[in-house]
Short mmCIF file of C-alpha atoms in Angstrom, two decimals:
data_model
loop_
_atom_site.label_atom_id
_atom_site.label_comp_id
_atom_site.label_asym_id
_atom_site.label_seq_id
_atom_site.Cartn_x
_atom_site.Cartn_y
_atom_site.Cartn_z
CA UNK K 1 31.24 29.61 -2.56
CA UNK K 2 30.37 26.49 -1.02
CA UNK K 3 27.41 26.70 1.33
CA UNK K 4 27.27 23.62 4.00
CA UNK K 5 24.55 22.07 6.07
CA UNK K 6 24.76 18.89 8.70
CA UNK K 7 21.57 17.51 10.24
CA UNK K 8 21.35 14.51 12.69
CA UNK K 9 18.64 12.88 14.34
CA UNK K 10 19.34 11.76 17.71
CA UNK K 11 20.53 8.01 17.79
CA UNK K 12 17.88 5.76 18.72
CA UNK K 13 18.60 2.18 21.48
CA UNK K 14 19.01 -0.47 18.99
CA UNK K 15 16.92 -2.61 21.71
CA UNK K 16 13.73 -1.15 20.68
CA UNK K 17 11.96 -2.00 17.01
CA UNK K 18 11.28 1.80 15.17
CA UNK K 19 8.11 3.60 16.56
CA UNK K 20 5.81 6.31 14.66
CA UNK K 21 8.15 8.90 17.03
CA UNK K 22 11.19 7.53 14.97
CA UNK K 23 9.60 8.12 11.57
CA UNK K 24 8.80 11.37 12.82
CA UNK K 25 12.05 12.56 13.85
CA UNK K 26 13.71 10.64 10.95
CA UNK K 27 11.39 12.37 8.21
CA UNK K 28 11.89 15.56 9.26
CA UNK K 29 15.41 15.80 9.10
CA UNK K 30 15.31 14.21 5.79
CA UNK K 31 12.85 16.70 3.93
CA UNK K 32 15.54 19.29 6.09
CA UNK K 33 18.29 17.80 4.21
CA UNK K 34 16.92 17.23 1.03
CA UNK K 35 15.51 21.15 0.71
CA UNK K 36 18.93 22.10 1.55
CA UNK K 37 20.65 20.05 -1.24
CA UNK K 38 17.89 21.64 -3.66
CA UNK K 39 19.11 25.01 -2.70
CA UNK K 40 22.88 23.90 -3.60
CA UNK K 41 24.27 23.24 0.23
CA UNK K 42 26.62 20.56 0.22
CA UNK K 43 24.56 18.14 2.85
CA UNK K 44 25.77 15.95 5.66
CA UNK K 45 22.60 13.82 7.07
CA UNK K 46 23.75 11.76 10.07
CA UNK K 47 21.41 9.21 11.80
CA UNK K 48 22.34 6.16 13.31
CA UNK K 49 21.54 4.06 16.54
CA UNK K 50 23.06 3.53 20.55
CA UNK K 51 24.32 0.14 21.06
CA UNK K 52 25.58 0.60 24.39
CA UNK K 53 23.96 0.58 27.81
CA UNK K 54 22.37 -1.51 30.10
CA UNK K 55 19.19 -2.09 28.37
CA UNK K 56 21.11 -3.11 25.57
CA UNK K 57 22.75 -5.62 27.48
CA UNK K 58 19.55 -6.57 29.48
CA UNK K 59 17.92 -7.23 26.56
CA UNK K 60 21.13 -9.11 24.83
CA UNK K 61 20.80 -11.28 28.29
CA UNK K 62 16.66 -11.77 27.73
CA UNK K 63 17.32 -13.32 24.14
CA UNK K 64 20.62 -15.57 25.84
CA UNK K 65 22.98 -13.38 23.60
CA UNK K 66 24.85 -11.78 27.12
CA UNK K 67 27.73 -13.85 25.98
CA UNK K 68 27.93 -12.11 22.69
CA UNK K 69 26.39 -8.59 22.72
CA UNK K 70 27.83 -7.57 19.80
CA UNK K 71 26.23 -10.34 17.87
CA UNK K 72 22.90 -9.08 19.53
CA UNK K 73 23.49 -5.86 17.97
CA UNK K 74 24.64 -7.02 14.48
CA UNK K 75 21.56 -9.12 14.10
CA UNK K 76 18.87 -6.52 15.23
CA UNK K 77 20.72 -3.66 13.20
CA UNK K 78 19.30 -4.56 10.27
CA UNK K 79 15.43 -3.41 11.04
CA UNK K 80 16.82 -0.10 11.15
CA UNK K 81 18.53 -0.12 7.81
CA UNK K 82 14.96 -1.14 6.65
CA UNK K 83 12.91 1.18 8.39
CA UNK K 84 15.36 4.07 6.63
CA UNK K 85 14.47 2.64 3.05
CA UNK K 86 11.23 2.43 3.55
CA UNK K 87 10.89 5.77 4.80
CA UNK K 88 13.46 6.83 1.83
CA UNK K 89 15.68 8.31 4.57
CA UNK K 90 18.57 9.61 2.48
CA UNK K 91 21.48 9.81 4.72
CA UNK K 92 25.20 10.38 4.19
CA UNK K 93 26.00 8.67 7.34
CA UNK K 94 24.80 5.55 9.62
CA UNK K 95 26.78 5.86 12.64
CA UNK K 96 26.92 2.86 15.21
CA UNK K 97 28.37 3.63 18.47
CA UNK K 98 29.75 -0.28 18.65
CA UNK K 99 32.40 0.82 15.82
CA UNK K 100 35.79 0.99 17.04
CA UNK K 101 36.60 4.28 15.53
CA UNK K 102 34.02 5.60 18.37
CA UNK K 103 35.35 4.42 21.01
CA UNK K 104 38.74 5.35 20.71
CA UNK K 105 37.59 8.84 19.98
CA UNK K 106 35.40 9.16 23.26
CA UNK K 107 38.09 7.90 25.13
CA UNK K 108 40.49 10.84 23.48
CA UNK K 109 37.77 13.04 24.45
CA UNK K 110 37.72 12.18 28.01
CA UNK K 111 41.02 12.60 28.22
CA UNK K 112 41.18 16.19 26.47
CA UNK K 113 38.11 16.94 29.28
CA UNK K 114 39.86 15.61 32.04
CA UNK K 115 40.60 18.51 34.16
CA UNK K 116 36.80 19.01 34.74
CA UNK K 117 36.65 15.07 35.91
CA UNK K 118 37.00 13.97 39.38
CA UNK K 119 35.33 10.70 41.76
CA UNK K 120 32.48 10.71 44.15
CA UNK K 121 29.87 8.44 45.75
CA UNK K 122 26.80 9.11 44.44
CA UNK K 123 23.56 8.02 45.72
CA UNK K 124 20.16 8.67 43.33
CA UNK K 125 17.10 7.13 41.67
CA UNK K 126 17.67 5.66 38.30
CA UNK K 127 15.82 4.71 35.26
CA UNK K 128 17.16 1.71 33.01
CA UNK K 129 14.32 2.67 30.02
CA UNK K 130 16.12 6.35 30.69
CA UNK K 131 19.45 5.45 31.11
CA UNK K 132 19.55 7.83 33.71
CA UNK K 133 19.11 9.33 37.08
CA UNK K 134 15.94 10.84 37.75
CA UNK K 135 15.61 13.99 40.22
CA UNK K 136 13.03 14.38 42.99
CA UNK K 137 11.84 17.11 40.68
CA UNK K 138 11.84 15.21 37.67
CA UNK K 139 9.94 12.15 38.84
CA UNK K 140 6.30 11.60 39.05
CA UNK K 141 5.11 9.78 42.12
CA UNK K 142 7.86 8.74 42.48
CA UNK K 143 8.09 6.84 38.53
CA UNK K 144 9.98 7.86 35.65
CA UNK K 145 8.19 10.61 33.72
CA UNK K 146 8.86 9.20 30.57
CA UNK K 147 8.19 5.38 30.98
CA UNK K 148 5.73 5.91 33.87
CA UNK K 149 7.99 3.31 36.10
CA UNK K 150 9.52 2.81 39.68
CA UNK K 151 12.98 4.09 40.39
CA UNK K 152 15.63 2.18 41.43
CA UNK K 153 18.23 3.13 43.88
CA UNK K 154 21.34 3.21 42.87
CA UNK K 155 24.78 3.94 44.97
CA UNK K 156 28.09 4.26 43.50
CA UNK K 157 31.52 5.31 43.37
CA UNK K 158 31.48 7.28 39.86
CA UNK K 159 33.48 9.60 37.72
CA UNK K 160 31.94 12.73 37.59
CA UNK K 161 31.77 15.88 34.97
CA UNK K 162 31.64 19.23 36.43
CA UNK K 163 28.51 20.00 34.39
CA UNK K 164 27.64 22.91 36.42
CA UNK K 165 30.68 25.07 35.95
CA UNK K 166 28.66 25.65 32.20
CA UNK K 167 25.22 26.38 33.12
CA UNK K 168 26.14 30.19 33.00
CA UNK K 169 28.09 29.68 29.32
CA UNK K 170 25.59 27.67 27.64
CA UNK K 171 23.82 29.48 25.24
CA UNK K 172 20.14 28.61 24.31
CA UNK K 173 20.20 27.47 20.45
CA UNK K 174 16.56 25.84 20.49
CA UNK K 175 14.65 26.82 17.22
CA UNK K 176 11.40 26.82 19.17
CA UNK K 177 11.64 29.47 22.05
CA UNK K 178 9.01 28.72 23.47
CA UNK K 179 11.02 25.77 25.06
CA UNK K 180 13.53 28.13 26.42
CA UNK K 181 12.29 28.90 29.38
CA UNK K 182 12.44 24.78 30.07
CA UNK K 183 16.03 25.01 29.32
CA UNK K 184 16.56 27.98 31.39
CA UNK K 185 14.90 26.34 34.31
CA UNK K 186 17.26 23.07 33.37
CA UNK K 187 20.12 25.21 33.75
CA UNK K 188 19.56 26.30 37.51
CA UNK K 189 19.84 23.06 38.68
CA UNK K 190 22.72 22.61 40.68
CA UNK K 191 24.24 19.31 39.85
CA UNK K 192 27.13 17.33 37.68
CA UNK K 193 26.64 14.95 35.47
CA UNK K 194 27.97 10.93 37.10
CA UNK K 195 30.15 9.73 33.82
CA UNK K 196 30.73 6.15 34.33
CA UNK K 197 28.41 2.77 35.46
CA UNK K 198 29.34 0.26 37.49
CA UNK K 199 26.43 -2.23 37.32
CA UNK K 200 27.19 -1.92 33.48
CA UNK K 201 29.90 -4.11 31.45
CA UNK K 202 28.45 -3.22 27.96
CA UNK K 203 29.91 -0.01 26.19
CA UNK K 204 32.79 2.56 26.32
CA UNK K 205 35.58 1.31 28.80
CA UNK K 206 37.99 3.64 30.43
CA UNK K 207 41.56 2.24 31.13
CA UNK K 208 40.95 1.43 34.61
CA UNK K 209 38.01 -0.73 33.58
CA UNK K 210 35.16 1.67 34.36
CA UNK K 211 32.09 1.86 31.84
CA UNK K 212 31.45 5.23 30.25
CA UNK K 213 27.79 6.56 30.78
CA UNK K 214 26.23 6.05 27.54
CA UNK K 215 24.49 9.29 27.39
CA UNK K 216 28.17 10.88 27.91
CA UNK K 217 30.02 8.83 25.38
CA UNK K 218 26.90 8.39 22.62
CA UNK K 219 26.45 12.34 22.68
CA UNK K 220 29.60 12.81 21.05
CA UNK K 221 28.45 10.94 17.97
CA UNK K 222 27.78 14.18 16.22
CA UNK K 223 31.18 15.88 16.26
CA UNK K 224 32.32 12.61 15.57
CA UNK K 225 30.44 11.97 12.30
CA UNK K 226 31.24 15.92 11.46
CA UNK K 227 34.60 15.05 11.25
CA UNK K 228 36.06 15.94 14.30
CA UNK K 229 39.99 14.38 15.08
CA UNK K 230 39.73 13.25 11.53
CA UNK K 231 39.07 16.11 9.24
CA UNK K 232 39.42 19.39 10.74
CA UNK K 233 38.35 21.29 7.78
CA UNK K 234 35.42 19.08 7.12
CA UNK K 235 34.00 19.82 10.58
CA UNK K 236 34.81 23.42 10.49
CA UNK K 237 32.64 23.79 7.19
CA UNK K 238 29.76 21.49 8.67
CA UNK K 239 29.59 22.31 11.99
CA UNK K 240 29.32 25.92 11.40
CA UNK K 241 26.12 25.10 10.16
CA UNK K 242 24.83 22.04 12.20
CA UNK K 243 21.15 21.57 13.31
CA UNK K 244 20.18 18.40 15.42
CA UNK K 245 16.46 17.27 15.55
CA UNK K 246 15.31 15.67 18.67
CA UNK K 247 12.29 14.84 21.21
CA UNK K 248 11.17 16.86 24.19
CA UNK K 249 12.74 14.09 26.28
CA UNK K 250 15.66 14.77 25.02
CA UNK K 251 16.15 18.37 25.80
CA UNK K 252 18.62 18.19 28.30
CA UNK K 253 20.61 15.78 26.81
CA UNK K 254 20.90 18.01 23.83
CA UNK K 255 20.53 21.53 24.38
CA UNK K 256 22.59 21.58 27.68
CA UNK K 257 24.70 18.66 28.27
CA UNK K 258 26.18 18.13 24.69
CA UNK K 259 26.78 21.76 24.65
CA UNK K 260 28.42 22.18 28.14
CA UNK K 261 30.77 19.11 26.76
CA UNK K 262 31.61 20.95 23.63
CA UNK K 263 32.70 23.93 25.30
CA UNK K 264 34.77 22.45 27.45
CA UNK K 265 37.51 21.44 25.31
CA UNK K 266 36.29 24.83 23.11
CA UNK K 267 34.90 23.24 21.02
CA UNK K 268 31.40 25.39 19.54
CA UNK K 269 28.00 25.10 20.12
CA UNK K 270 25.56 23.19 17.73
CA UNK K 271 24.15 26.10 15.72
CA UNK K 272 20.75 25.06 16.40
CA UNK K 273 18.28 21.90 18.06
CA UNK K 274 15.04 21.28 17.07
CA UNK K 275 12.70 19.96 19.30
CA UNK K 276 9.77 18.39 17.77
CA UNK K 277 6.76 17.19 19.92
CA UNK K 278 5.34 14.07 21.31
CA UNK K 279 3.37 11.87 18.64
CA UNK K 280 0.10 10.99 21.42
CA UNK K 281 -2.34 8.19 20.02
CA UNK K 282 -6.01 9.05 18.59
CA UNK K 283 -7.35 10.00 22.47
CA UNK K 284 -4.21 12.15 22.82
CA UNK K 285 -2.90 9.82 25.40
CA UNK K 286 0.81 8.97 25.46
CA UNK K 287 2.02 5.38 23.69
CA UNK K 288 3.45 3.27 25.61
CA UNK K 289 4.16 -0.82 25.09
CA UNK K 290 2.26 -1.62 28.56
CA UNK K 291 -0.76 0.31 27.44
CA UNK K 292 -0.61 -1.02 23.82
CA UNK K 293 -1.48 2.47 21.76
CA UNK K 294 2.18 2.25 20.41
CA UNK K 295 1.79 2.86 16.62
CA UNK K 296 4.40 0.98 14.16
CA UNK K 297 5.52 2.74 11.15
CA UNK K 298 5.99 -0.12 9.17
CA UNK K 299 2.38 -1.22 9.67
CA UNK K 300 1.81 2.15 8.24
CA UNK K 301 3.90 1.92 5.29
CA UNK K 302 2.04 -1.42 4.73
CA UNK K 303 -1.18 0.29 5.01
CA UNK K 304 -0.82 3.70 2.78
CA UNK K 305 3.06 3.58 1.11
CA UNK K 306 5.82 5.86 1.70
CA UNK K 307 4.33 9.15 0.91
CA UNK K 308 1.27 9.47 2.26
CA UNK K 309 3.26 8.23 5.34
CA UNK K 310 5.95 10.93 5.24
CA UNK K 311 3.56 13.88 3.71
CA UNK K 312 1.09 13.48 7.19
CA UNK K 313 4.34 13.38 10.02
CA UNK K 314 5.57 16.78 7.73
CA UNK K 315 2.20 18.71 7.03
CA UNK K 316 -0.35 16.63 8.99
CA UNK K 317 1.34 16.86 12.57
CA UNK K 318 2.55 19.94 14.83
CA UNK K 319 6.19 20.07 14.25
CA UNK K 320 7.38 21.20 17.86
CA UNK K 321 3.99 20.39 19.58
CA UNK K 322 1.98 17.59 20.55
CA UNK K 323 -0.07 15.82 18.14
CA UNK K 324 -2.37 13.18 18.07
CA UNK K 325 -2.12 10.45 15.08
CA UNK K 326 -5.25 9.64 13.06
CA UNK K 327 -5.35 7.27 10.52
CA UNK K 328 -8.77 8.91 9.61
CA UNK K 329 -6.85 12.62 9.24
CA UNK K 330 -4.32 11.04 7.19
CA UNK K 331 -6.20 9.71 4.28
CA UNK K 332 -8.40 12.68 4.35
CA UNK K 333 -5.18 14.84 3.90
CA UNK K 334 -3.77 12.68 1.40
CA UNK K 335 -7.14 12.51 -0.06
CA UNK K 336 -7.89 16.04 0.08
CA UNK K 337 -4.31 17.88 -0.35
CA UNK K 338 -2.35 15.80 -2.90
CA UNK K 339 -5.37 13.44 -4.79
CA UNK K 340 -7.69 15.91 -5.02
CA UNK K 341 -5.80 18.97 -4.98
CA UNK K 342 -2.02 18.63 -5.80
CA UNK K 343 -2.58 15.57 -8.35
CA UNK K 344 -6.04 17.15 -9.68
CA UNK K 345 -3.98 20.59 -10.66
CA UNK K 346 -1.07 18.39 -12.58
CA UNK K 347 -3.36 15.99 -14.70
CA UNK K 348 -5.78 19.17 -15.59
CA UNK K 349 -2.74 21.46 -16.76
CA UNK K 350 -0.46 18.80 -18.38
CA UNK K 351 -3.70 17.90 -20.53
CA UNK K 352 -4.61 21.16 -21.55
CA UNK K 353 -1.08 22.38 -22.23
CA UNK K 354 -1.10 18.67 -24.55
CA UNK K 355 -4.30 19.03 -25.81
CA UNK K 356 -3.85 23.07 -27.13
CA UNK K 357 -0.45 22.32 -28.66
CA UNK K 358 1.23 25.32 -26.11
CA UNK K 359 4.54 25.23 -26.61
CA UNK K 360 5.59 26.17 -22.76
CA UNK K 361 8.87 28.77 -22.27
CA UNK K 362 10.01 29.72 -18.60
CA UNK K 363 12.90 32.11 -19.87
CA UNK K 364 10.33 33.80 -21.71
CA UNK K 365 8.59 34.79 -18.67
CA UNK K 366 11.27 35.75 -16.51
CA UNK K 367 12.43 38.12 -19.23
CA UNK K 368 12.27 41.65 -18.58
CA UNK K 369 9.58 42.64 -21.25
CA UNK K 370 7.11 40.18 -19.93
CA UNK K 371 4.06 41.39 -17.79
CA UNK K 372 1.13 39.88 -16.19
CA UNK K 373 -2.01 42.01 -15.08
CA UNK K 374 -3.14 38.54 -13.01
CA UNK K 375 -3.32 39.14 -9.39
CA UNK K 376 -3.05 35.64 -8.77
CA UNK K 377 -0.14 34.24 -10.40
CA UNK K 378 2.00 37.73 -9.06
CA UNK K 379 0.14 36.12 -5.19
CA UNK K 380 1.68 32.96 -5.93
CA UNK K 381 4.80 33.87 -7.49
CA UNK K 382 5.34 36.09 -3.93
CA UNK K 383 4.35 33.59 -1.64
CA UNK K 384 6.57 31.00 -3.26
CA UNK K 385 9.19 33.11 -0.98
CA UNK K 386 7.05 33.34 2.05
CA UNK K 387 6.97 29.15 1.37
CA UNK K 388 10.42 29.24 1.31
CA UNK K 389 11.35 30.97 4.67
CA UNK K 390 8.56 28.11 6.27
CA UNK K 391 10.59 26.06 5.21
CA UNK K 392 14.15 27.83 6.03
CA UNK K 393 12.56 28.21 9.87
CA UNK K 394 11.30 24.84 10.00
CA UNK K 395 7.59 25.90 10.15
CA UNK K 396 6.03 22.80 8.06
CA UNK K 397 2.25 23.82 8.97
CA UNK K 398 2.62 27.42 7.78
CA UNK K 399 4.44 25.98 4.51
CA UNK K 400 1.68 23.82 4.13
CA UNK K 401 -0.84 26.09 4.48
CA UNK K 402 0.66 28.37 1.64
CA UNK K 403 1.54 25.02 -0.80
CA UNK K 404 -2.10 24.32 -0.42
CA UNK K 405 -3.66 27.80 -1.17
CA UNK K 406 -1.79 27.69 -4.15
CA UNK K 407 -2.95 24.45 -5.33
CA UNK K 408 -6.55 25.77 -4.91
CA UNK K 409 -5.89 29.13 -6.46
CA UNK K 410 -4.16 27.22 -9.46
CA UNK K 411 -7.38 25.10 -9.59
CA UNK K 412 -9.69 27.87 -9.46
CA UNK K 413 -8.02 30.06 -12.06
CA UNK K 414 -8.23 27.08 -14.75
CA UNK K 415 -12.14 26.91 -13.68
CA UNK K 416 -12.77 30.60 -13.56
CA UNK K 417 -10.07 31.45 -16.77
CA UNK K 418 -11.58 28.51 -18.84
CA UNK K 419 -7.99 27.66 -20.65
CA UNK K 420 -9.58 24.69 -22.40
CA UNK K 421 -12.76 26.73 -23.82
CA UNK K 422 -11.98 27.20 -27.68
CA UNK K 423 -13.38 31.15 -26.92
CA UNK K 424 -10.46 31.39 -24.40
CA UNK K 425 -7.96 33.60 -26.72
CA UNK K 426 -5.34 33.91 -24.16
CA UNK K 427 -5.39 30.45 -22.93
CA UNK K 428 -1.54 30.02 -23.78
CA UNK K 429 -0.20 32.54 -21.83
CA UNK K 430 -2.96 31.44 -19.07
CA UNK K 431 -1.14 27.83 -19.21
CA UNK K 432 2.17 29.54 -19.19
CA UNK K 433 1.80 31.38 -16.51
CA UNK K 434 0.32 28.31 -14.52
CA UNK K 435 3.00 26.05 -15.56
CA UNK K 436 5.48 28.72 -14.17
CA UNK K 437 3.78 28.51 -10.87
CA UNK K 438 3.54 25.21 -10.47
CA UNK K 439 7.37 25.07 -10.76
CA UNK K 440 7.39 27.41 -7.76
CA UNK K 441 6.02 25.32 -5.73
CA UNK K 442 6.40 21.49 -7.09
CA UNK K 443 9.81 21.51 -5.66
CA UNK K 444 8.43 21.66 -2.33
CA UNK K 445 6.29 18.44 -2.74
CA UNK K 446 8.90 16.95 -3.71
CA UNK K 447 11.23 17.30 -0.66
CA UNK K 448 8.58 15.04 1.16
CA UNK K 449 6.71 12.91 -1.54
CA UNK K 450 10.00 11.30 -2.59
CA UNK K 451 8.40 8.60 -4.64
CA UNK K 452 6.74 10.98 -6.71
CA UNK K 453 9.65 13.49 -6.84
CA UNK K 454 11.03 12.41 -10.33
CA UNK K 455 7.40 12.22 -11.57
CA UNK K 456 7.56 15.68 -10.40
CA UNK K 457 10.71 16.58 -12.01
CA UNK K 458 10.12 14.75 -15.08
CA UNK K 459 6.72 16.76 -16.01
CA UNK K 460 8.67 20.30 -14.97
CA UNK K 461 11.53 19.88 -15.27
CA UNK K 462 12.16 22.43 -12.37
CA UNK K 463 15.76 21.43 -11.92
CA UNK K 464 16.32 22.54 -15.20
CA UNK K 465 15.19 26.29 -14.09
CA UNK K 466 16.65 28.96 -11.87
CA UNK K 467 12.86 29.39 -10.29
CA UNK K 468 12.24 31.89 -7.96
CA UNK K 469 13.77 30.52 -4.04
CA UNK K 470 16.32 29.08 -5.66
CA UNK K 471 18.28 32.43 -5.98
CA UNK K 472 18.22 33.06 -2.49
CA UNK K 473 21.85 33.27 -0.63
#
């Protein structure tokens, strides 16, 4: 039977040029989806980008595009095909909310929604970098708690969505609960959500000319992409099983306002959002552009590759807390966990294995005569499962923690077993039984260091083998 998995990041403004937060959200659904696809799920990865909006069109106006936003956004989409390949970001789907396809489905949307629709003037405070309005008890001073700046006020005839008829049906489907009581807290406020812009010409028009809020209409991108009003049984299978990765920002945008638009045209719940935390610079202050700490991942990439990139946002940061990013702790990691560790273990086995003529057989091992009296190898054979459910839950730092006390075991049983001293008479059963392990937990690696992963494969050939976690259900 045909087990199914779809994972989407949240869709970046195509205004801004890819930040270290990016990469981070980016990566981690990718090592999501490509641990899935190792276990056999059929895999539908979704990113994309928001072309729609005012700061869109502000910024299409800065470069003298206004005329022809479109053409701003077909020029500037292009950084973000490049930041995916040089990231190795391997999705299934790029979706831009300028395709045509969109549009007509949010406005079908709207319509199916319409009985919880109706027209108000509304008054508030509202942030362009935000794209929306800000609450007395959201704001800061009296800024934007996200971009740190002033308010404007804003007064309008809008379309509204009865957003608070939900807040007593949505259910909480955040991985980390310790968020929950955030959500819960989001949930008691008393307030619908205003639909439609009239300061804004740039996005989703309605019939009667009105501009669709672009955190209403850009939302929907994930049922969309799932195959909703085009393949019903696609997005039956996939979004049984859906998970979308996002930032703290973007909680109630994703845990309550998607949701509450979902179920009202019964549609169900995402199974699950992950909310990953804020990447702060070295001092753990927050990056901004006016303060100048923001990091660039490309810069990055330049700097230390792909890998070394994508192993420190997996293993090296908090995955649902707040982190601070050290160039320092990220070549000591790499350094430490994969030079002197990970790559140490490989070169020292492979040679020996070579160099003693040991003819290496898996199926032997797994047979149900064969025994081992070594503590350690039955340790890491065991904790290759508790690896696996880190990595089933999300929890990259326990996984890590695990991946790298095998490593060191590994190292220290070739040290303290002496395979490669010619008084060693068991030293091919030794390497067997440390090639078997290393095929527990290789896989792993390879979800993140994806320009090593046929390296990986190549020397064992783990694909080849039913190994341990991938059995599981």
């Amino acid at each position: 039977m045909t087990k199914y998995k779809y994972i989407s990041t949240t869709l970046p403004y195509l205004n801004s040029r890819p930040h270290i937060g990016h990469a981070f959200e980016f990566v981690l659904a990718d090592v999501i989806a490509e641990y899935h696809r190792f276990l056999g799920y059929d895999v539908l990865f979704n990113v994309g980008v928001d072309e729609h909006g005012q700061k869109i069109q502000q910024q299409a106006e800065k470069y003298g595009m206004g005329h022809d936003i479109q053409g701003y956004c077909d020029e500037n989409i292009g950084q973000w095909f490049d930041f995916c390949e040089i990231f190795d970001i391997s999705y299934d789907n790029f979706y831009r909310t300028t395709n045509k396809v969109h549009a007509a489905h949010v406005l079908r949307y709207v319509e199916a929604v319409q009985h919880y629709i109706y027209s108000k003037e509304y008054t508030g405070k509202y942030c362009v970098g935000c794209e929306a309005y800000i609450t007395d008890k959201e704001a800061v001073n009296g800024k934007c708690p996200t971009h740190n700046t002033k308010l404007e006020e804003n007064s309008e005839v809008n379309k509204f969505f009865r957003l608070k008829l939900f807040s007593d049906k949505v259910k909480d489907i955040l991985v980390d609960k310790s968020k929950s009581k955030e959500l819960a807290n989001i949930l008691k406020d008393d307030f619908d959500l205003s639909i439609t812009r009239k300061n804004v010409d740039w996005g989703v028009r309605t019939e009667d000319g009105e501009t669709l809020y672009v955190w209403f209409e850009a939302l929907l991108n994930y049922i969309f992409a799932a195959g909703y009003y085009t393949d019903k049984e696609k997005f039956a299978n996939y979004w049984g099983n859906s998970l979308i990765i996002c930032g703290k920002d973007n909680l109630k945008f994703q845990a309550y306002i998607l949701q509450a638009l979902l179920l009202a045209n019964d549609v169900p719940q995402t199974s699950e959002v992950l909310v990953h935390g804020t990447i702060l610079d070295e001092k753990g202050d927050k990056m901004s552009k006016s303060v100048g700490n923001v990091i660039d991942p490309r810069a990055e990439f330049t700097k230390y590759g792909t890998d070394p990139v994508r192993y420190y946002l997996t293993f090296g940061l908090n995955t649902t807390g707040d982190s601070r990013y050290s160039e320092v702790d990220l070549v000591k990691k790499w350094n430490t966990e994969i030079v002197g560790g990970l790559g140490n273990l490989i070169s020292r086995a492979l040679h020996l294995i070579d160099l003693r003529g040991v003819e290496i057989d898996v199926n032997e091992m797994r047979g149900s005569d064969w025994q081992t009296t070594n503590q350690e190898f039955i340790n890491i054979n065991n904790r290759a499962w508790e690896i696996n459910a880190a990595f089933e839950t999300y929890n990259f730092a326990e996984a890590n923690k695990l991946l790298v006390r095998s490593v060191n075991a590994l190292n220290a049983r070739i040290s303290n077993e002496k395979p490669y001293d010619k008084g060693c008479e068991n030293y091919s059963k030794i390497l067997n039984e440390i090639h078997y392990e290393l095929t527990t937990i290789i896989p792993f690696y390879g979800f993140v260091l994806k320009q090593h992963a046929s390296q990986l494969e190549d020397a064992f050939k783990y694909n080849e083998k039913v190994i341990l976690f991938k059995a599981l259900d």
